Tab-separated table of C-alpha atoms and ligand atoms in Angstrom:
chain	number	residue	atom	x	y	z
Q	1	MET	CA	-56.791	-59.816	-21.898
Q	2	ASN	CA	-54.961	-57.924	-24.634
Q	3	PRO	CA	-51.488	-59.070	-25.611
Q	4	ILE	CA	-48.788	-56.596	-24.581
Q	5	HIS	CA	-45.894	-55.421	-26.702
Q	6	ILE	CA	-43.160	-53.100	-25.399
Q	7	VAL	CA	-40.914	-51.143	-27.745
Q	8	GLY	CA	-37.405	-50.739	-26.368
Q	9	ARG	CA	-35.695	-51.680	-23.153
Q	10	GLY	CA	-34.767	-48.340	-21.658
Q	11	ALA	CA	-35.363	-47.484	-18.021
Q	12	ILE	CA	-39.168	-47.205	-18.177
Q	13	GLY	CA	-39.489	-50.061	-20.705
Q	14	SER	CA	-37.529	-52.284	-18.302
Q	15	LEU	CA	-39.581	-51.112	-15.321
Q	16	LEU	CA	-42.764	-52.137	-17.188
Q	17	ALA	CA	-41.204	-55.436	-18.257
Q	18	ALA	CA	-40.183	-56.225	-14.665
Q	19	LYS	CA	-43.693	-55.497	-13.383
Q	20	LEU	CA	-45.111	-57.855	-16.039
Q	21	VAL	CA	-42.624	-60.563	-15.082
Q	22	ASN	CA	-43.583	-60.130	-11.413
Q	23	LEU	CA	-47.249	-60.553	-12.414
Q	24	ASP	CA	-46.460	-63.637	-14.535
Q	25	ARG	CA	-47.896	-61.859	-17.576
Q	26	LEU	CA	-46.534	-62.833	-20.971
Q	27	PHE	CA	-45.478	-60.014	-23.272
Q	28	THR	CA	-43.301	-59.379	-26.280
Q	29	CYS	CA	-40.565	-56.797	-26.510
Q	30	GLU	CA	-38.671	-55.384	-29.463
Q	31	VAL	CA	-35.321	-53.622	-29.488
Q	32	ARG	CA	-33.116	-52.008	-32.123
Q	33	SER	CA	-29.996	-53.783	-30.980
Q	34	LEU	CA	-29.479	-56.924	-28.934
Q	35	ASN	CA	-26.207	-55.529	-27.551
Q	36	ASN	CA	-25.791	-54.140	-24.083
Q	37	LEU	CA	-29.386	-54.635	-22.922
Q	38	PRO	CA	-30.162	-54.327	-19.209
Q	39	LYS	CA	-30.560	-57.752	-17.651
Q	40	THR	CA	-32.165	-57.157	-14.260
Q	41	VAL	CA	-34.308	-54.640	-12.420
Q	42	LEU	CA	-33.733	-53.642	-8.802
Q	43	ASN	CA	-37.188	-53.056	-7.332
Q	44	LEU	CA	-37.934	-50.495	-4.619
Q	45	ASP	CA	-38.159	-53.293	-2.013
Q	46	LYS	CA	-34.579	-54.307	-3.040
Q	47	SER	CA	-35.742	-57.545	-4.719
Q	48	VAL	CA	-34.242	-58.196	-8.136
Q	49	THR	CA	-36.292	-59.176	-11.200
Q	50	ARG	CA	-34.533	-60.940	-14.045
Q	51	LEU	CA	-35.723	-59.621	-17.408
Q	52	PRO	CA	-36.537	-62.222	-20.081
Q	53	ALA	CA	-33.816	-62.588	-22.702
Q	54	ILE	CA	-34.641	-61.015	-26.041
Q	55	ILE	CA	-33.695	-63.334	-28.870
Q	56	THR	CA	-35.197	-61.569	-31.842
Q	57	HIS	CA	-35.308	-57.830	-32.631
Q	58	GLN	CA	-38.873	-57.746	-33.847
Q	59	PRO	CA	-41.218	-60.474	-32.657
Q	60	ASN	CA	-44.671	-60.538	-34.282
Q	61	ILE	CA	-47.141	-58.144	-32.758
Q	62	LEU	CA	-50.382	-59.969	-32.001
Q	63	ASP	CA	-53.819	-58.707	-32.957
Q	64	ASP	CA	-55.473	-56.499	-30.307
Q	65	SER	CA	-52.124	-55.758	-28.671
Q	66	ILE	CA	-51.524	-52.779	-26.455
Q	67	VAL	CA	-48.226	-51.508	-27.852
Q	68	ILE	CA	-46.369	-49.368	-25.319
Q	69	VAL	CA	-43.648	-47.083	-26.676
Q	70	PRO	CA	-41.588	-45.830	-23.693
Q	71	LEU	CA	-38.751	-44.249	-25.656
Q	72	LYS	CA	-36.882	-40.970	-25.689
Q	73	ALA	CA	-38.832	-38.256	-27.548
Q	74	TYR	CA	-36.249	-38.157	-30.355
Q	75	GLN	CA	-36.643	-41.908	-30.994
Q	76	ILE	CA	-40.440	-41.962	-31.295
Q	77	GLU	CA	-40.954	-40.868	-34.918
Q	78	ASN	CA	-38.528	-43.472	-36.257
Q	79	ALA	CA	-40.010	-46.162	-34.038
Q	80	LEU	CA	-43.535	-45.398	-35.308
Q	81	ARG	CA	-42.346	-45.327	-38.923
Q	82	ASP	CA	-40.915	-48.752	-38.315
Q	83	LEU	CA	-44.025	-50.071	-36.540
Q	84	ALA	CA	-46.439	-48.688	-39.131
Q	85	PHE	CA	-46.245	-51.609	-41.534
Q	86	ARG	CA	-46.135	-54.304	-38.828
Q	87	LEU	CA	-48.972	-53.240	-36.538
Q	88	PRO	CA	-52.008	-55.496	-36.735
Q	89	LYS	CA	-55.254	-53.686	-37.489
Q	90	ARG	CA	-56.645	-53.708	-33.951
Q	91	ALA	CA	-53.538	-52.733	-32.014
Q	92	SER	CA	-53.547	-49.550	-29.941
Q	93	VAL	CA	-50.378	-47.574	-29.362
Q	94	VAL	CA	-49.442	-45.771	-26.143
Q	95	LEU	CA	-46.596	-43.238	-26.316
Q	96	LEU	CA	-44.845	-42.626	-23.007
Q	97	HIS	CA	-42.127	-39.979	-23.109
Q	98	ASN	CA	-40.955	-36.597	-21.835
Q	99	GLY	CA	-41.424	-33.461	-23.908
Q	100	MET	CA	-43.723	-32.580	-26.807
Q	101	LEU	CA	-43.702	-34.142	-30.243
Q	102	ASP	CA	-45.073	-32.838	-33.511
Q	103	ARG	CA	-48.585	-34.230	-33.037
Q	104	LYS	CA	-49.502	-33.908	-36.737
Q	105	ALA	CA	-46.476	-35.932	-37.842
Q	106	ILE	CA	-47.204	-38.643	-35.276
Q	107	LYS	CA	-50.849	-38.941	-36.303
Q	108	ALA	CA	-49.898	-39.117	-39.975
Q	109	LEU	CA	-47.500	-41.988	-39.321
Q	110	LEU	CA	-50.254	-44.264	-37.967
Q	111	PRO	CA	-53.438	-43.195	-39.759
Q	112	ASN	CA	-55.308	-46.446	-39.055
Q	113	HIS	CA	-54.579	-46.930	-35.362
Q	114	SER	CA	-55.548	-45.388	-32.061
Q	115	ILE	CA	-52.739	-43.404	-30.472
Q	116	TYR	CA	-52.753	-42.620	-26.761
Q	117	LEU	CA	-50.367	-40.209	-25.032
Q	118	ALA	CA	-49.257	-40.954	-21.508
Q	119	THR	CA	-47.058	-39.471	-18.857
Q	120	THR	CA	-45.785	-41.065	-15.679
Q	121	SER	CA	-43.763	-39.878	-12.730
Q	122	HIS	CA	-42.660	-43.426	-11.831
Q	123	ALA	CA	-38.895	-43.241	-12.122
Q	124	ALA	CA	-36.046	-45.577	-13.008
Q	125	LYS	CA	-32.436	-45.233	-14.069
Q	126	ARG	CA	-29.778	-47.467	-15.503
Q	127	GLU	CA	-26.704	-48.542	-13.515
Q	128	GLY	CA	-24.539	-50.823	-15.671
Q	129	SER	CA	-26.631	-53.809	-16.734
Q	130	GLN	CA	-29.243	-53.174	-14.048
Q	131	ILE	CA	-32.215	-50.806	-14.003
Q	132	HIS	CA	-32.913	-49.271	-10.603
Q	133	ILE	CA	-36.467	-48.248	-9.820
Q	134	THR	CA	-35.953	-44.950	-7.989
Q	135	GLY	CA	-39.469	-43.796	-7.187
Q	136	THR	CA	-43.163	-44.381	-7.574
Q	137	GLY	CA	-45.520	-41.794	-8.953
Q	138	THR	CA	-48.727	-41.345	-10.889
Q	139	THR	CA	-49.672	-42.049	-14.498
Q	140	GLN	CA	-52.103	-40.221	-16.744
Q	141	PHE	CA	-53.109	-40.954	-20.296
Q	142	GLY	CA	-55.448	-39.603	-22.939
Q	143	LEU	CA	-56.450	-40.167	-26.521
Q	144	ALA	CA	-54.557	-38.374	-29.298
Q	145	LYS	CA	-56.646	-39.856	-32.106
Q	146	SER	CA	-58.538	-42.956	-33.150
Q	147	PRO	CA	-60.218	-44.149	-36.322
Q	148	HIS	CA	-62.542	-46.397	-34.266
Q	149	SER	CA	-66.100	-46.030	-32.970
Q	150	PRO	CA	-66.768	-44.471	-29.532
Q	151	ASP	CA	-67.627	-47.938	-28.173
Q	152	ALA	CA	-64.375	-49.434	-29.422
Q	153	ILE	CA	-62.457	-46.472	-27.970
Q	154	SER	CA	-64.116	-46.954	-24.555
Q	155	THR	CA	-63.047	-50.599	-24.594
Q	156	GLU	CA	-59.461	-49.622	-25.466
Q	157	ILE	CA	-59.376	-47.013	-22.684
Q	158	ALA	CA	-60.673	-49.531	-20.140
Q	159	SER	CA	-58.061	-52.105	-21.212
Q	160	ILE	CA	-55.158	-49.635	-21.048
Q	161	LYS	CA	-56.340	-48.326	-17.684
Q	162	SER	CA	-56.638	-51.818	-16.259
Q	163	LEU	CA	-53.178	-52.777	-17.542
Q	164	PHE	CA	-51.473	-49.605	-16.285
Q	165	THR	CA	-53.235	-49.936	-12.928
Q	166	ARG	CA	-51.384	-53.187	-12.412
Q	167	LEU	CA	-48.052	-51.761	-13.611
Q	168	ILE	CA	-47.738	-48.055	-12.803
Q	169	SER	CA	-50.658	-47.066	-10.594
Q	170	PRO	CA	-52.407	-44.847	-9.698
Q	171	VAL	CA	-53.637	-44.249	-13.243
Q	172	SER	CA	-56.192	-41.827	-14.564
Q	173	TYR	CA	-57.642	-41.225	-17.992
Q	174	SER	CA	-57.929	-37.587	-19.007
Q	175	ASP	CA	-60.215	-36.082	-21.651
Q	176	ASP	CA	-57.825	-33.151	-21.764
Q	177	ILE	CA	-54.433	-34.781	-22.164
Q	178	ASP	CA	-52.932	-31.506	-23.460
Q	179	GLN	CA	-53.347	-29.894	-20.020
Q	180	ILE	CA	-51.585	-32.861	-18.424
Q	181	LEU	CA	-48.770	-32.975	-20.980
Q	182	TRP	CA	-48.210	-29.228	-20.660
Q	183	GLN	CA	-47.976	-29.534	-16.883
Q	184	LYS	CA	-45.353	-32.263	-17.243
Q	185	LEU	CA	-43.587	-30.232	-19.946
Q	186	ILE	CA	-43.258	-27.270	-17.573
Q	187	VAL	CA	-41.931	-29.490	-14.770
Q	188	ASN	CA	-39.325	-30.857	-17.200
Q	189	ALA	CA	-38.570	-27.401	-18.659
Q	190	VAL	CA	-37.581	-26.263	-15.152
Q	191	ILE	CA	-35.914	-29.294	-13.598
Q	192	ASN	CA	-34.158	-31.016	-16.487
Q	193	PRO	CA	-31.985	-28.258	-18.007
Q	194	LEU	CA	-31.191	-26.567	-14.678
Q	195	THR	CA	-30.034	-29.799	-13.016
Q	196	ALA	CA	-27.953	-30.728	-16.071
Q	197	ILE	CA	-26.343	-27.280	-16.406
Q	198	HIS	CA	-25.522	-26.938	-12.691
Q	199	ASN	CA	-24.706	-30.644	-12.222
Q	200	ILE	CA	-27.019	-30.997	-9.247
Q	201	LYS	CA	-29.730	-33.281	-7.857
Q	202	ASN	CA	-33.335	-32.155	-8.317
Q	203	GLY	CA	-33.667	-31.142	-4.651
Q	204	VAL	CA	-31.003	-28.410	-4.895
Q	205	LEU	CA	-33.459	-26.426	-7.052
Q	206	GLY	CA	-35.355	-25.732	-3.810
Q	207	ASP	CA	-32.587	-23.226	-2.885
Q	208	SER	CA	-33.628	-19.582	-3.076
Q	209	ALA	CA	-30.823	-18.930	-5.617
Q	210	PHE	CA	-33.024	-20.648	-8.216
Q	211	THR	CA	-36.332	-18.930	-7.371
Q	212	LYS	CA	-36.087	-16.192	-10.007
Q	213	VAL	CA	-34.996	-18.352	-12.915
Q	214	ILE	CA	-37.686	-20.949	-12.111
Q	215	MET	CA	-40.309	-18.211	-12.022
Q	216	ASN	CA	-39.187	-16.891	-15.421
Q	217	ILE	CA	-39.251	-20.339	-17.026
Q	218	ILE	CA	-42.744	-21.087	-15.727
Q	219	GLN	CA	-44.102	-17.695	-16.771
Q	220	GLU	CA	-42.750	-17.996	-20.307
Q	221	CYS	CA	-44.151	-21.537	-20.649
Q	222	ILE	CA	-47.599	-20.467	-19.445
Q	223	GLU	CA	-47.680	-17.642	-21.984
Q	224	VAL	CA	-46.706	-19.980	-24.813
Q	225	ALA	CA	-49.322	-22.535	-23.704
Q	226	SER	CA	-51.980	-19.854	-23.701
Q	227	THR	CA	-51.218	-18.941	-27.338
Q	228	LEU	CA	-51.954	-22.607	-28.092
Q	229	SER	CA	-55.264	-22.494	-26.173
Q	230	VAL	CA	-53.966	-24.329	-23.122
Q	231	GLN	CA	-54.723	-22.273	-20.005
Q	232	LEU	CA	-52.521	-22.855	-16.953
Q	233	GLU	CA	-52.385	-20.982	-13.628
Q	234	TYR	CA	-49.045	-19.650	-12.404
Q	235	THR	CA	-49.677	-20.532	-8.748
Q	236	VAL	CA	-50.792	-24.075	-9.616
Q	237	MET	CA	-47.772	-24.649	-11.850
Q	238	SER	CA	-45.341	-23.140	-9.377
Q	239	GLU	CA	-46.728	-25.404	-6.616
Q	240	LEU	CA	-46.532	-28.477	-8.904
Q	241	VAL	CA	-42.901	-27.741	-9.796
Q	242	ARG	CA	-42.046	-27.178	-6.123
Q	243	SER	CA	-43.658	-30.484	-5.108
Q	244	VAL	CA	-41.866	-32.476	-7.847
Q	245	ILE	CA	-38.546	-30.889	-6.780
Q	246	GLN	CA	-39.270	-31.973	-3.213
Q	247	ASN	CA	-40.557	-35.469	-4.056
Q	248	THR	CA	-37.623	-36.237	-6.346
Q	249	ALA	CA	-35.039	-34.341	-4.274
Q	250	ASN	CA	-32.558	-37.205	-4.282
Q	251	ASN	CA	-32.824	-38.004	-7.996
Q	252	TYR	CA	-30.711	-36.835	-10.854
Q	253	SER	CA	-33.053	-35.781	-13.687
Q	254	SER	CA	-33.081	-37.756	-16.910
Q	255	MET	CA	-31.345	-34.874	-18.716
Q	256	HIS	CA	-28.621	-34.767	-16.096
Q	257	GLN	CA	-28.101	-38.517	-16.621
Q	258	ASP	CA	-28.198	-38.226	-20.422
Q	259	LEU	CA	-25.487	-35.564	-20.471
Q	260	LYS	CA	-23.383	-37.312	-17.855
Q	261	ASN	CA	-23.470	-40.484	-19.952
Q	262	HIS	CA	-22.790	-38.584	-23.193
Q	263	ARG	CA	-26.189	-39.456	-24.660
Q	264	PRO	CA	-28.287	-36.973	-26.619
Q	265	SER	CA	-30.803	-35.162	-24.420
Q	266	GLU	CA	-34.499	-34.425	-24.985
Q	267	ILE	CA	-33.870	-30.647	-24.879
Q	268	ASP	CA	-35.296	-30.089	-28.398
Q	269	TYR	CA	-38.629	-31.532	-27.232
Q	270	ILE	CA	-38.687	-29.625	-23.937
Q	271	SER	CA	-37.103	-26.134	-23.983
Q	272	GLY	CA	-36.729	-26.388	-27.786
Q	273	PHE	CA	-40.484	-26.902	-28.158
Q	274	ILE	CA	-41.250	-23.917	-25.893
Q	275	VAL	CA	-38.784	-21.705	-27.757
Q	276	SER	CA	-40.024	-22.594	-31.224
Q	277	LYS	CA	-43.737	-22.231	-30.303
Q	278	GLY	CA	-42.928	-19.012	-28.424
Q	279	LYS	CA	-41.139	-17.499	-31.410
Q	280	GLU	CA	-43.935	-18.574	-33.767
Q	281	ASN	CA	-46.468	-16.816	-31.551
Q	282	GLY	CA	-44.526	-13.699	-30.551
Q	283	VAL	CA	-43.880	-14.654	-26.899
Q	284	ASP	CA	-40.654	-13.599	-25.138
Q	285	VAL	CA	-38.905	-16.907	-24.400
Q	286	SER	CA	-35.455	-15.564	-23.495
Q	287	GLU	CA	-35.020	-17.666	-20.319
Q	288	ASN	CA	-35.910	-20.915	-22.119
Q	289	THR	CA	-33.677	-19.885	-25.034
Q	290	ARG	CA	-30.737	-19.417	-22.651
Q	291	LEU	CA	-31.273	-22.918	-21.219
Q	292	LEU	CA	-31.664	-24.434	-24.689
Q	293	ASP	CA	-28.387	-22.830	-25.826
Q	294	GLN	CA	-26.522	-23.925	-22.700
Q	295	ILE	CA	-27.647	-27.552	-23.047
Q	296	LYS	CA	-26.762	-27.507	-26.755
Q	297	ARG	CA	-23.269	-26.322	-25.823
Q	298	LEU	CA	-22.901	-29.127	-23.263
Q	299	GLU	CA	-24.065	-31.677	-25.856
Q	300	GLN	CA	-21.553	-30.273	-28.345
Q	301	ALA	CA	-18.760	-30.486	-25.768
Q	302	ASN	CA	-19.673	-34.138	-25.127
Q	303	GLU	CA	-19.597	-34.833	-28.845
Q	304	ASN	CA	-16.200	-33.139	-29.307
Q	305	HIS	CA	-14.879	-35.086	-26.352
Q	306	SER	CA	-15.878	-38.451	-27.818
Q	307	LYS	CA	-14.373	-37.729	-31.262
G	401	LIG	O1	-39.338	-36.438	-15.415
G	401	LIG	C1	-38.333	-36.135	-14.790
G	401	LIG	C2	-37.038	-36.379	-15.460
G	401	LIG	O2	-36.029	-36.466	-14.803
G	401	LIG	O3	-37.073	-36.498	-16.692
G	401	LIG	C3	-38.434	-35.453	-13.466
G	401	LIG	C4	-39.899	-35.315	-13.074
G	401	LIG	C5	-37.813	-34.106	-13.541
G	401	LIG	C6	-37.836	-36.237	-12.329
G	401	LIG	O4	-36.457	-36.255	-12.341
């Protein structure tokens, strides 16, 4: 079995840590600061898992480790820069975040390691010093790049799949991770800014008052994706968005929670990504631009408030 290393103790990092504790699996975890870390996880069955204390910021990462990086999109580049000189040769890295990163920059940061991209709809949120698991979902991952042989890559994929199956199942490996990440991006481009701007739970977006704006967002995103050679169907995307709104009706989106708690949001990696790729490729992205600007204003207001 590969050693496991988790970077950070946010909501999803803690969810993974709690699952490992419940399985009696040893793992290491690194954090930027030892202050104010969550201590327990409230599982869906209402049982509570105590998270192991972290006594050192950066424990050694063992050879052959699966290194899971479940951070906010805006934290990933720095985290990889920091990991680059500590990763043992045969470690593989799995990035698990919302939004789209600059793939070239990420690949350049870890030229000698396999990088996998993953997305999950398992959900958790922080309440004081406890992480609450708020829903189960599905997990998909795919390869971004690897310097290794096809055989070595197959072994890595099997190991990651087997690990994730025990932690955040059901899990599937995709040869076309871009399709999957774009689908998740569109779900986030609809739900996250709208719920944060209107201060509502995800389910309220099922009201007919939001039909037009949701349609515009999805259409713009699909056009941008197509200029980047990712083909998505409007009806499929609209149905996916509708089902996520329904299945997470009682949740507040991560962007809603970020703004409420005066944390930076991932808007630059969600609507910001759509807007910048749209402008680069001559696509009208006015609806996504409006959302981007509104979230930026809310972030600014939060910043002014805390000065
Ligand atoms: O991923 C999410 C998020 O909140 O970031 C969704 C799917 C919108 C669920 O809330």
